[in-house]
PDB file of C-alpha atoms in Angstrom:
ATOM      1  CA  UNK A  17      32.989 170.145  23.003  1.00 55.00           C
ATOM      2  CA  UNK A  18      35.017 169.028  25.981  1.00 63.00           C
ATOM      3  CA  UNK A  19      33.224 166.786  28.259  1.00 64.00           C
ATOM      4  CA  UNK A  20      32.865 168.927  31.603  1.00 81.00           C
ATOM      5  CA  UNK A  21      33.546 167.092  34.630  1.00 83.00           C
ATOM      6  CA  UNK A  22      29.967 166.629  35.836  1.00 85.00           C
ATOM      7  CA  UNK A  23      28.921 165.349  32.625  1.00 88.00           C
ATOM      8  CA  UNK A  24      32.015 162.929  33.076  1.00 89.00           C
ATOM      9  CA  UNK A  25      31.150 162.033  36.387  1.00 91.00           C
ATOM     10  CA  UNK A  26      27.198 160.960  35.271  1.00 90.00           C
ATOM     11  CA  UNK A  27      28.834 158.885  32.664  1.00 89.00           C
ATOM     12  CA  UNK A  28      30.994 157.004  34.283  1.00 93.00           C
ATOM     13  CA  UNK A  29      28.367 156.179  37.274  1.00 95.00           C
ATOM     14  CA  UNK A  30      25.857 155.210  34.528  1.00 93.00           C
ATOM     15  CA  UNK A  31      28.277 152.447  33.116  1.00 92.00           C
ATOM     16  CA  UNK A  32      29.551 151.626  36.386  1.00 95.00           C
ATOM     17  CA  UNK A  33      25.812 151.035  37.403  1.00 96.00           C
ATOM     18  CA  UNK A  34      25.529 149.080  34.234  1.00 93.00           C
ATOM     19  CA  UNK A  35      28.427 146.721  34.294  1.00 94.00           C
ATOM     20  CA  UNK A  36      27.042 145.951  37.948  1.00 96.00           C
ATOM     21  CA  UNK A  37      23.671 145.123  36.762  1.00 96.00           C
ATOM     22  CA  UNK A  38      25.334 142.817  33.838  1.00 94.00           C
ATOM     23  CA  UNK A  39      27.217 141.072  35.981  1.00 95.00           C
ATOM     24  CA  UNK A  40      24.310 140.405  38.320  1.00 96.00           C
ATOM     25  CA  UNK A  41      22.051 139.252  35.336  1.00 95.00           C
ATOM     26  CA  UNK A  42      24.529 137.115  34.070  1.00 94.00           C
ATOM     27  CA  UNK A  43      25.130 135.304  36.879  1.00 95.00           C
ATOM     28  CA  UNK A  44      21.911 134.953  38.821  1.00 95.00           C
ATOM     29  CA  UNK A  45      19.471 135.655  35.349  1.00 94.00           C
ATOM     30  CA  UNK A  46      17.413 138.466  34.598  1.00 95.00           C
ATOM     31  CA  UNK A  47      14.337 137.692  36.583  1.00 94.00           C
ATOM     32  CA  UNK A  48      16.190 137.023  39.952  1.00 96.00           C
ATOM     33  CA  UNK A  49      17.943 140.173  40.247  1.00 96.00           C
ATOM     34  CA  UNK A  50      15.942 143.258  41.458  1.00 96.00           C
ATOM     35  CA  UNK A  51      16.437 146.823  40.896  1.00 97.00           C
ATOM     36  CA  UNK A  52      17.023 147.305  44.783  1.00 97.00           C
ATOM     37  CA  UNK A  53      19.710 144.342  44.187  1.00 97.00           C
ATOM     38  CA  UNK A  54      21.837 146.654  41.663  1.00 97.00           C
ATOM     39  CA  UNK A  55      21.030 149.525  43.984  1.00 97.00           C
ATOM     40  CA  UNK A  56      22.883 147.710  46.924  1.00 97.00           C
ATOM     41  CA  UNK A  57      25.693 146.383  44.808  1.00 97.00           C
ATOM     42  CA  UNK A  58      26.543 149.493  43.224  1.00 96.00           C
ATOM     43  CA  UNK A  59      26.182 151.200  46.860  1.00 96.00           C
ATOM     44  CA  UNK A  60      23.624 153.630  45.657  1.00 96.00           C
ATOM     45  CA  UNK A  61      19.635 154.250  46.065  1.00 96.00           C
ATOM     46  CA  UNK A  62      16.773 152.714  44.108  1.00 97.00           C
ATOM     47  CA  UNK A  63      15.705 156.552  43.010  1.00 96.00           C
ATOM     48  CA  UNK A  64      19.320 157.120  41.708  1.00 96.00           C
ATOM     49  CA  UNK A  65      19.495 153.682  39.563  1.00 96.00           C
ATOM     50  CA  UNK A  66      15.842 154.771  38.240  1.00 96.00           C
ATOM     51  CA  UNK A  67      17.593 158.095  37.450  1.00 95.00           C
ATOM     52  CA  UNK A  68      20.316 156.518  34.937  1.00 95.00           C
ATOM     53  CA  UNK A  69      18.047 154.061  33.783  1.00 94.00           C
ATOM     54  CA  UNK A  70      14.057 154.160  33.534  1.00 93.00           C
ATOM     55  CA  UNK A  71      13.073 150.446  33.199  1.00 93.00           C
ATOM     56  CA  UNK A  72      15.122 147.387  34.479  1.00 95.00           C
ATOM     57  CA  UNK A  73      15.391 146.253  30.869  1.00 94.00           C
ATOM     58  CA  UNK A  74      17.447 149.135  30.494  1.00 93.00           C
ATOM     59  CA  UNK A  75      20.111 147.918  32.684  1.00 93.00           C
ATOM     60  CA  UNK A  76      21.032 145.105  30.473  1.00 92.00           C
ATOM     61  CA  UNK A  77      20.159 146.646  27.310  1.00 89.00           C
ATOM     62  CA  UNK A  78      21.749 149.734  27.747  1.00 81.00           C
ATOM     63  CA  UNK A  79      23.331 150.542  24.325  1.00 75.00           C
ATOM     64  CA  UNK A  80      20.209 150.192  22.338  1.00 77.00           C
ATOM     65  CA  UNK A  81      20.151 153.964  21.033  1.00 71.00           C
ATOM     66  CA  UNK A  82      22.988 153.354  19.028  1.00 81.00           C
ATOM     67  CA  UNK A  83      21.583 150.023  17.415  1.00 89.00           C
ATOM     68  CA  UNK A  84      18.401 151.712  16.737  1.00 93.00           C
ATOM     69  CA  UNK A  85      20.103 154.286  14.702  1.00 94.00           C
ATOM     70  CA  UNK A  86      22.940 152.357  13.187  1.00 95.00           C
ATOM     71  CA  UNK A  87      21.692 151.732   9.380  1.00 97.00           C
ATOM     72  CA  UNK A  88      19.967 154.992   9.159  1.00 97.00           C
ATOM     73  CA  UNK A  89      23.563 156.702   9.934  1.00 97.00           C
ATOM     74  CA  UNK A  90      24.986 154.202   7.157  1.00 98.00           C
ATOM     75  CA  UNK A  91      22.427 155.459   5.122  1.00 98.00           C
ATOM     76  CA  UNK A  92      23.140 159.216   5.759  1.00 97.00           C
ATOM     77  CA  UNK A  93      26.621 158.772   5.311  1.00 97.00           C
ATOM     78  CA  UNK A  94      26.783 157.148   1.912  1.00 97.00           C
ATOM     79  CA  UNK A  95      29.155 158.208  -0.820  1.00 97.00           C
ATOM     80  CA  UNK A  96      28.827 159.982  -3.869  1.00 96.00           C
ATOM     81  CA  UNK A  97      27.570 157.744  -6.528  1.00 97.00           C
ATOM     82  CA  UNK A  98      26.277 155.131  -3.504  1.00 98.00           C
ATOM     83  CA  UNK A  99      22.915 153.763  -3.173  1.00 98.00           C
ATOM     84  CA  UNK A 100      21.152 153.387   0.288  1.00 98.00           C
ATOM     85  CA  UNK A 101      21.566 149.515   0.085  1.00 98.00           C
ATOM     86  CA  UNK A 102      25.437 149.699  -0.890  1.00 98.00           C
ATOM     87  CA  UNK A 103      26.281 151.634   2.246  1.00 98.00           C
ATOM     88  CA  UNK A 104      24.521 149.514   4.478  1.00 98.00           C
ATOM     89  CA  UNK A 105      26.102 146.440   2.773  1.00 98.00           C
ATOM     90  CA  UNK A 106      29.417 148.363   3.103  1.00 98.00           C
ATOM     91  CA  UNK A 107      29.109 149.330   6.444  1.00 98.00           C
ATOM     92  CA  UNK A 108      27.795 145.683   7.639  1.00 98.00           C
ATOM     93  CA  UNK A 109      30.943 144.287   5.946  1.00 98.00           C
ATOM     94  CA  UNK A 110      33.334 146.430   7.789  1.00 98.00           C
ATOM     95  CA  UNK A 111      31.875 146.082  11.098  1.00 97.00           C
ATOM     96  CA  UNK A 112      31.499 142.401  10.658  1.00 97.00           C
ATOM     97  CA  UNK A 113      34.857 142.210   9.057  1.00 97.00           C
ATOM     98  CA  UNK A 114      36.227 144.053  11.909  1.00 97.00           C
ATOM     99  CA  UNK A 115      35.055 141.343  14.149  1.00 97.00           C
ATOM    100  CA  UNK A 116      32.898 144.214  16.085  1.00 95.00           C
ATOM    101  CA  UNK A 117      31.311 143.489  19.537  1.00 93.00           C
ATOM    102  CA  UNK A 118      28.092 145.512  18.432  1.00 91.00           C
ATOM    103  CA  UNK A 119      27.393 142.430  16.380  1.00 94.00           C
ATOM    104  CA  UNK A 120      27.984 139.828  19.082  1.00 93.00           C
ATOM    105  CA  UNK A 121      31.290 138.772  17.944  1.00 96.00           C
ATOM    106  CA  UNK A 122      32.883 138.574  21.276  1.00 93.00           C
ATOM    107  CA  UNK A 123      33.441 136.095  23.974  1.00 89.00           C
ATOM    108  CA  UNK A 124      30.660 135.547  26.379  1.00 89.00           C
ATOM    109  CA  UNK A 125      28.073 136.674  23.989  1.00 91.00           C
ATOM    110  CA  UNK A 126      26.361 133.052  24.391  1.00 91.00           C
ATOM    111  CA  UNK A 127      25.884 134.056  28.126  1.00 92.00           C
ATOM    112  CA  UNK A 128      24.752 137.651  27.293  1.00 90.00           C
ATOM    113  CA  UNK A 129      22.085 135.960  24.879  1.00 92.00           C
ATOM    114  CA  UNK A 130      21.213 132.746  27.217  1.00 92.00           C
ATOM    115  CA  UNK A 131      19.980 135.939  29.726  1.00 94.00           C
ATOM    116  CA  UNK A 132      17.659 137.369  26.984  1.00 93.00           C
ATOM    117  CA  UNK A 133      16.160 133.726  26.173  1.00 92.00           C
ATOM    118  CA  UNK A 134      15.008 133.288  29.640  1.00 93.00           C
ATOM    119  CA  UNK A 135      13.369 136.859  29.951  1.00 95.00           C
ATOM    120  CA  UNK A 136       9.951 137.402  28.006  1.00 95.00           C
ATOM    121  CA  UNK A 137      10.520 141.207  28.762  1.00 95.00           C
ATOM    122  CA  UNK A 138      13.744 141.416  27.406  1.00 94.00           C
ATOM    123  CA  UNK A 139      12.757 139.594  24.418  1.00 94.00           C
ATOM    124  CA  UNK A 140       9.943 142.135  23.865  1.00 94.00           C
ATOM    125  CA  UNK A 141      12.198 145.102  24.325  1.00 92.00           C
ATOM    126  CA  UNK A 142      14.042 143.633  21.513  1.00 91.00           C
ATOM    127  CA  UNK A 143      11.414 143.175  19.092  1.00 92.00           C
ATOM    128  CA  UNK A 144      10.408 146.918  19.954  1.00 92.00           C
ATOM    129  CA  UNK A 145      13.965 147.487  19.146  1.00 92.00           C
ATOM    130  CA  UNK A 146      13.876 145.968  15.683  1.00 93.00           C
ATOM    131  CA  UNK A 147      10.781 148.382  14.756  1.00 95.00           C
ATOM    132  CA  UNK A 148      12.642 151.260  15.896  1.00 94.00           C
ATOM    133  CA  UNK A 149      15.344 150.188  13.512  1.00 96.00           C
ATOM    134  CA  UNK A 150      13.010 149.734  10.505  1.00 97.00           C
ATOM    135  CA  UNK A 151      11.282 153.476  11.502  1.00 97.00           C
ATOM    136  CA  UNK A 152      14.696 155.467  11.629  1.00 97.00           C
ATOM    137  CA  UNK A 153      15.397 153.777   8.125  1.00 98.00           C
ATOM    138  CA  UNK A 154      12.021 154.418   6.425  1.00 98.00           C
ATOM    139  CA  UNK A 155      12.326 157.967   7.841  1.00 97.00           C
ATOM    140  CA  UNK A 156      15.669 158.466   6.723  1.00 98.00           C
ATOM    141  CA  UNK A 157      14.828 157.139   2.986  1.00 98.00           C
ATOM    142  CA  UNK A 158      12.174 159.866   2.857  1.00 97.00           C
ATOM    143  CA  UNK A 159      14.047 162.490   3.985  1.00 97.00           C
ATOM    144  CA  UNK A 160      17.090 161.788   1.722  1.00 96.00           C
ATOM    145  CA  UNK A 161      14.719 161.073  -1.166  1.00 97.00           C
ATOM    146  CA  UNK A 162      12.274 163.686  -0.615  1.00 96.00           C
ATOM    147  CA  UNK A 163       9.754 161.108  -1.135  1.00 96.00           C
ATOM    148  CA  UNK A 164       5.957 161.988  -0.205  1.00 94.00           C
ATOM    149  CA  UNK A 165       4.313 160.284   2.600  1.00 91.00           C
ATOM    150  CA  UNK A 166       2.010 158.196   0.584  1.00 94.00           C
ATOM    151  CA  UNK A 167       5.126 157.025  -1.508  1.00 97.00           C
ATOM    152  CA  UNK A 168       5.835 153.196  -0.510  1.00 97.00           C
ATOM    153  CA  UNK A 169       8.922 152.522  -1.733  1.00 97.00           C
ATOM    154  CA  UNK A 170      10.719 153.896   1.738  1.00 98.00           C
ATOM    155  CA  UNK A 171       8.681 151.391   3.195  1.00 97.00           C
ATOM    156  CA  UNK A 172       9.568 148.478   1.148  1.00 97.00           C
ATOM    157  CA  UNK A 173      12.958 149.062   0.489  1.00 98.00           C
ATOM    158  CA  UNK A 174      13.491 149.778   4.135  1.00 98.00           C
ATOM    159  CA  UNK A 175      11.932 146.664   5.364  1.00 97.00           C
ATOM    160  CA  UNK A 176      14.356 144.905   3.177  1.00 98.00           C
ATOM    161  CA  UNK A 177      17.475 146.743   4.210  1.00 98.00           C
ATOM    162  CA  UNK A 178      16.426 145.813   7.823  1.00 98.00           C
ATOM    163  CA  UNK A 179      15.833 142.309   6.757  1.00 97.00           C
ATOM    164  CA  UNK A 180      19.286 142.585   5.891  1.00 98.00           C
ATOM    165  CA  UNK A 181      20.664 143.176   9.307  1.00 97.00           C
ATOM    166  CA  UNK A 182      18.164 141.055  10.852  1.00 96.00           C
ATOM    167  CA  UNK A 183      19.554 138.068   8.928  1.00 97.00           C
ATOM    168  CA  UNK A 184      23.157 138.343   9.122  1.00 97.00           C
ATOM    169  CA  UNK A 185      22.533 139.162  13.146  1.00 96.00           C
ATOM    170  CA  UNK A 186      20.210 136.266  13.396  1.00 96.00           C
ATOM    171  CA  UNK A 187      22.902 133.999  12.073  1.00 97.00           C
ATOM    172  CA  UNK A 188      25.808 135.622  13.985  1.00 97.00           C
ATOM    173  CA  UNK A 189      23.576 134.895  17.194  1.00 95.00           C
ATOM    174  CA  UNK A 190      23.068 131.247  16.177  1.00 95.00           C
ATOM    175  CA  UNK A 191      26.497 130.396  15.058  1.00 96.00           C
ATOM    176  CA  UNK A 192      27.728 132.351  18.396  1.00 95.00           C
ATOM    177  CA  UNK A 193      25.647 130.775  20.807  1.00 93.00           C
ATOM    178  CA  UNK A 194      26.609 127.135  19.142  1.00 94.00           C
ATOM    179  CA  UNK A 195      29.985 127.972  20.302  1.00 92.00           C
ATOM    180  CA  UNK A 196      31.777 129.412  16.918  1.00 94.00           C
ATOM    181  CA  UNK A 197      34.684 131.358  17.139  1.00 94.00           C
ATOM    182  CA  UNK A 198      34.199 135.250  16.433  1.00 96.00           C
ATOM    183  CA  UNK A 199      37.005 135.347  14.049  1.00 96.00           C
ATOM    184  CA  UNK A 200      35.352 132.189  12.061  1.00 97.00           C
ATOM    185  CA  UNK A 201      32.100 133.275  12.483  1.00 97.00           C
ATOM    186  CA  UNK A 202      32.695 136.694  10.954  1.00 98.00           C
ATOM    187  CA  UNK A 203      34.222 135.209   7.923  1.00 98.00           C
ATOM    188  CA  UNK A 204      30.994 133.404   7.346  1.00 98.00           C
ATOM    189  CA  UNK A 205      28.858 135.935   8.455  1.00 98.00           C
ATOM    190  CA  UNK A 206      30.581 137.974   5.292  1.00 98.00           C
ATOM    191  CA  UNK A 207      29.606 135.043   2.872  1.00 98.00           C
ATOM    192  CA  UNK A 208      26.466 135.197   3.708  1.00 98.00           C
ATOM    193  CA  UNK A 209      26.036 139.126   3.191  1.00 98.00           C
ATOM    194  CA  UNK A 210      27.455 138.124  -0.517  1.00 97.00           C
ATOM    195  CA  UNK A 211      24.489 135.757  -0.641  1.00 97.00           C
ATOM    196  CA  UNK A 212      21.798 138.265   0.614  1.00 97.00           C
ATOM    197  CA  UNK A 213      23.138 140.646  -2.037  1.00 97.00           C
ATOM    198  CA  UNK A 214      22.523 138.710  -4.974  1.00 97.00           C
ATOM    199  CA  UNK A 215      19.019 137.843  -3.516  1.00 97.00           C
ATOM    200  CA  UNK A 216      18.309 141.735  -3.612  1.00 97.00           C
ATOM    201  CA  UNK A 217      16.567 143.355  -6.413  1.00 97.00           C
ATOM    202  CA  UNK A 218      18.332 146.179  -8.898  1.00 97.00           C
ATOM    203  CA  UNK A 219      15.385 148.386  -7.779  1.00 96.00           C
ATOM    204  CA  UNK A 220      16.577 148.067  -4.251  1.00 97.00           C
ATOM    205  CA  UNK A 221      20.405 148.414  -5.091  1.00 98.00           C
ATOM    206  CA  UNK A 222      19.683 151.307  -6.906  1.00 97.00           C
ATOM    207  CA  UNK A 223      17.359 153.269  -4.433  1.00 98.00           C
ATOM    208  CA  UNK A 224      18.449 156.101  -3.031  1.00 97.00           C
ATOM    209  CA  UNK A 225      21.798 156.917  -4.939  1.00 98.00           C
ATOM    210  CA  UNK A 226      23.224 160.118  -3.395  1.00 96.00           C
ATOM    211  CA  UNK A 227      23.913 162.506  -6.465  1.00 91.00           C
ATOM    212  CA  UNK A 228      27.513 163.242  -7.351  1.00 74.00           C
TER     213      UNK A 228
END
C-alpha cells in the first residue's frame, strides 16, 4: 500500500528527531544531552519527542527493531534445500561483502561506538537487544521445524547462530574503532566467517533444512 501523507510526515518527523539527537549525542556525549535539549533543537515539545521515542536510549538506538529480527528473517527466507545456518552465513556474507553500514562498515562508526562506550544505559540496551536476537532466532527455529517446547535443539542451534553474528560484529567493531577502513575490514570479516563456518558442527550446519 502507498504511504499516506500523514504517515510520511510522521516518518519524516521521527527521522528528523533521531538525526538531531544523534548529532547532539556525538558532539556532547549521551549523558550530557537531555530529552529537553533534543526537543529544543528540534523545535518541538518534550512530550512530542516522547511520543516518537519512549526512552532517551531509543533516540540513539532507533533502528534496533530491524536488528532484533535480522537473523530470524534470514532463516525464514532460506532457499529450498538450505539449512538455517547456511541461510545465516549466506546473509551475513552478502551484507558484509556489500560493506553494509548496518554492520558498522561506515565512516564515523568509531564515534558512534564511543558514545555507547561512555553510556552504561546504552550498553545495557545493546545487551538486551542481543538477547532479543537470540529469542527471535529460537522462536523462528521452533516454528520452522515444528519442534516441541521441550526440545532443546532450537535453543542450542539458535545460540550458536546468534554467536556467529555476535562474533563477526564484534570483530568489525574492534577493527573499525581501531581505525580500519570499511572495505578492508569487510574483506577481513569475510575471511573470519569462513573460519567460523569450519567451527560449526555438521549437526548445526544441517539443522532446519527447507524441504524442496
